[in-house]
Amino acid sequence: MARRLNMLLQEMKMKPAASTLTRDQLEALFQAELARMTEHLDALQFAGKRVGANALHDLRADLEVGWAYRQAS
């Protein structure tokens, strides 16, 4: 989440209108982004519980996805 918020802040710095945003506007923007990410993670967690799976398989998959994510970043 922190990485996404940092990226969002960097993108905003590149836009001329970003300098006119107030602290309250920035906070509202970041709170909306946090809510969106939390909802997405909750949906993933719910889907994982509904599908059910082998815990060892899940651990391997998580490690592979994490490794691929670190390589792509």
PDB file of C-alpha atoms in Angstrom:
ATOM      1  CA  MET A   1       0.000   0.000   0.000  1.00  0.00           C
ATOM      2  CA  ALA A   2       2.778   2.388   0.903  1.00  0.00           C
ATOM      3  CA  ARG A   3       4.452   1.788  -2.437  1.00  0.00           C
ATOM      4  CA  ARG A   4       1.227   2.545  -4.307  1.00  0.00           C
ATOM      5  CA  LEU A   5       0.679   5.733  -2.307  1.00  0.00           C
ATOM      6  CA  ASN A   6       4.256   6.856  -2.943  1.00  0.00           C
ATOM      7  CA  MET A   7       3.789   6.204  -6.652  1.00  0.00           C
ATOM      8  CA  LEU A   8       0.540   8.177  -6.628  1.00  0.00           C
ATOM      9  CA  LEU A   9       2.294  11.089  -4.921  1.00  0.00           C
ATOM     10  CA  GLN A  10       5.113  11.040  -7.483  1.00  0.00           C
ATOM     11  CA  GLU A  11       2.609  11.010 -10.353  1.00  0.00           C
ATOM     12  CA  MET A  12       0.840  13.988  -8.827  1.00  0.00           C
ATOM     13  CA  LYS A  13       4.094  15.945  -8.496  1.00  0.00           C
ATOM     14  CA  MET A  14       4.519  15.701 -12.258  1.00  0.00           C
ATOM     15  CA  LYS A  15       1.228  17.505 -12.888  1.00  0.00           C
ATOM     16  CA  PRO A  16       1.132  21.301 -12.690  1.00  0.00           C
ATOM     17  CA  ALA A  17      -2.224  21.300 -10.866  1.00  0.00           C
ATOM     18  CA  ALA A  18      -0.763  19.238  -8.017  1.00  0.00           C
ATOM     19  CA  SER A  19       0.753  22.320  -6.405  1.00  0.00           C
ATOM     20  CA  THR A  20      -2.722  23.788  -5.894  1.00  0.00           C
ATOM     21  CA  LEU A  21      -4.040  20.821  -3.886  1.00  0.00           C
ATOM     22  CA  THR A  22      -4.672  21.460  -0.225  1.00  0.00           C
ATOM     23  CA  ARG A  23      -3.667  19.147   2.584  1.00  0.00           C
ATOM     24  CA  ASP A  24      -7.321  18.136   3.055  1.00  0.00           C
ATOM     25  CA  GLN A  25      -7.662  17.310  -0.636  1.00  0.00           C
ATOM     26  CA  LEU A  26      -4.509  15.188  -0.542  1.00  0.00           C
ATOM     27  CA  GLU A  27      -5.696  13.403   2.578  1.00  0.00           C
ATOM     28  CA  ALA A  28      -9.075  12.668   0.977  1.00  0.00           C
ATOM     29  CA  LEU A  29      -7.353  11.353  -2.140  1.00  0.00           C
ATOM     30  CA  PHE A  30      -5.056   9.075  -0.156  1.00  0.00           C
ATOM     31  CA  GLN A  31      -7.893   7.878   2.092  1.00  0.00           C
ATOM     32  CA  ALA A  32      -9.904   6.945  -1.007  1.00  0.00           C
ATOM     33  CA  GLU A  33      -6.913   5.038  -2.385  1.00  0.00           C
ATOM     34  CA  LEU A  34      -6.432   3.234   0.926  1.00  0.00           C
ATOM     35  CA  ALA A  35     -10.101   2.261   0.976  1.00  0.00           C
ATOM     36  CA  ARG A  36      -9.865   0.969  -2.598  1.00  0.00           C
ATOM     37  CA  MET A  37      -6.785  -1.130  -1.815  1.00  0.00           C
ATOM     38  CA  THR A  38      -8.292  -2.468   1.414  1.00  0.00           C
ATOM     39  CA  GLU A  39     -11.456  -3.486  -0.428  1.00  0.00           C
ATOM     40  CA  HIS A  40      -9.367  -5.269  -3.054  1.00  0.00           C
ATOM     41  CA  LEU A  41      -7.359  -7.141  -0.411  1.00  0.00           C
ATOM     42  CA  ASP A  42     -10.543  -8.083   1.449  1.00  0.00           C
ATOM     43  CA  ALA A  43     -12.013  -9.476  -1.770  1.00  0.00           C
ATOM     44  CA  LEU A  44      -8.883 -11.559  -2.347  1.00  0.00           C
ATOM     45  CA  GLN A  45      -8.983 -12.866   1.198  1.00  0.00           C
ATOM     46  CA  PHE A  46     -12.672 -13.771   0.861  1.00  0.00           C
ATOM     47  CA  ALA A  47     -12.054 -15.554  -2.444  1.00  0.00           C
ATOM     48  CA  GLY A  48      -9.180 -17.487  -0.915  1.00  0.00           C
ATOM     49  CA  LYS A  49     -11.376 -18.698   1.917  1.00  0.00           C
ATOM     50  CA  ARG A  50     -14.166 -19.755  -0.441  1.00  0.00           C
ATOM     51  CA  VAL A  51     -11.935 -21.730  -2.755  1.00  0.00           C
ATOM     52  CA  GLY A  52      -9.965 -23.467  -0.056  1.00  0.00           C
ATOM     53  CA  ALA A  53      -6.685 -25.084  -0.905  1.00  0.00           C
ATOM     54  CA  ASN A  54      -3.617 -26.860   0.317  1.00  0.00           C
ATOM     55  CA  ALA A  55      -1.724 -24.582   2.721  1.00  0.00           C
ATOM     56  CA  LEU A  56       1.681 -25.692   1.400  1.00  0.00           C
ATOM     57  CA  HIS A  57       0.582 -25.039  -2.186  1.00  0.00           C
ATOM     58  CA  ASP A  58      -0.678 -21.592  -1.158  1.00  0.00           C
ATOM     59  CA  LEU A  59       2.636 -20.785   0.510  1.00  0.00           C
ATOM     60  CA  ARG A  60       4.588 -21.784  -2.596  1.00  0.00           C
ATOM     61  CA  ALA A  61       2.297 -19.728  -4.818  1.00  0.00           C
ATOM     62  CA  ASP A  62       2.614 -16.700  -2.533  1.00  0.00           C
ATOM     63  CA  LEU A  63       6.397 -16.970  -2.598  1.00  0.00           C
ATOM     64  CA  GLU A  64       6.457 -17.276  -6.386  1.00  0.00           C
ATOM     65  CA  VAL A  65       4.141 -14.305  -6.866  1.00  0.00           C
ATOM     66  CA  GLY A  66       6.134 -12.243  -4.384  1.00  0.00           C
ATOM     67  CA  TRP A  67       9.373 -13.084  -6.174  1.00  0.00           C
ATOM     68  CA  ALA A  68       7.875 -12.223  -9.564  1.00  0.00           C
ATOM     69  CA  TYR A  69       6.581  -8.928  -8.150  1.00  0.00           C
ATOM     70  CA  ARG A  70      10.003  -7.993  -6.781  1.00  0.00           C
ATOM     71  CA  GLN A  71      11.612  -8.818 -10.130  1.00  0.00           C
ATOM     72  CA  ALA A  72       9.119  -6.680 -12.077  1.00  0.00           C
ATOM     73  CA  SER A  73       9.452  -3.677  -9.775  1.00  0.00           C
TER      74      SER A  73
END
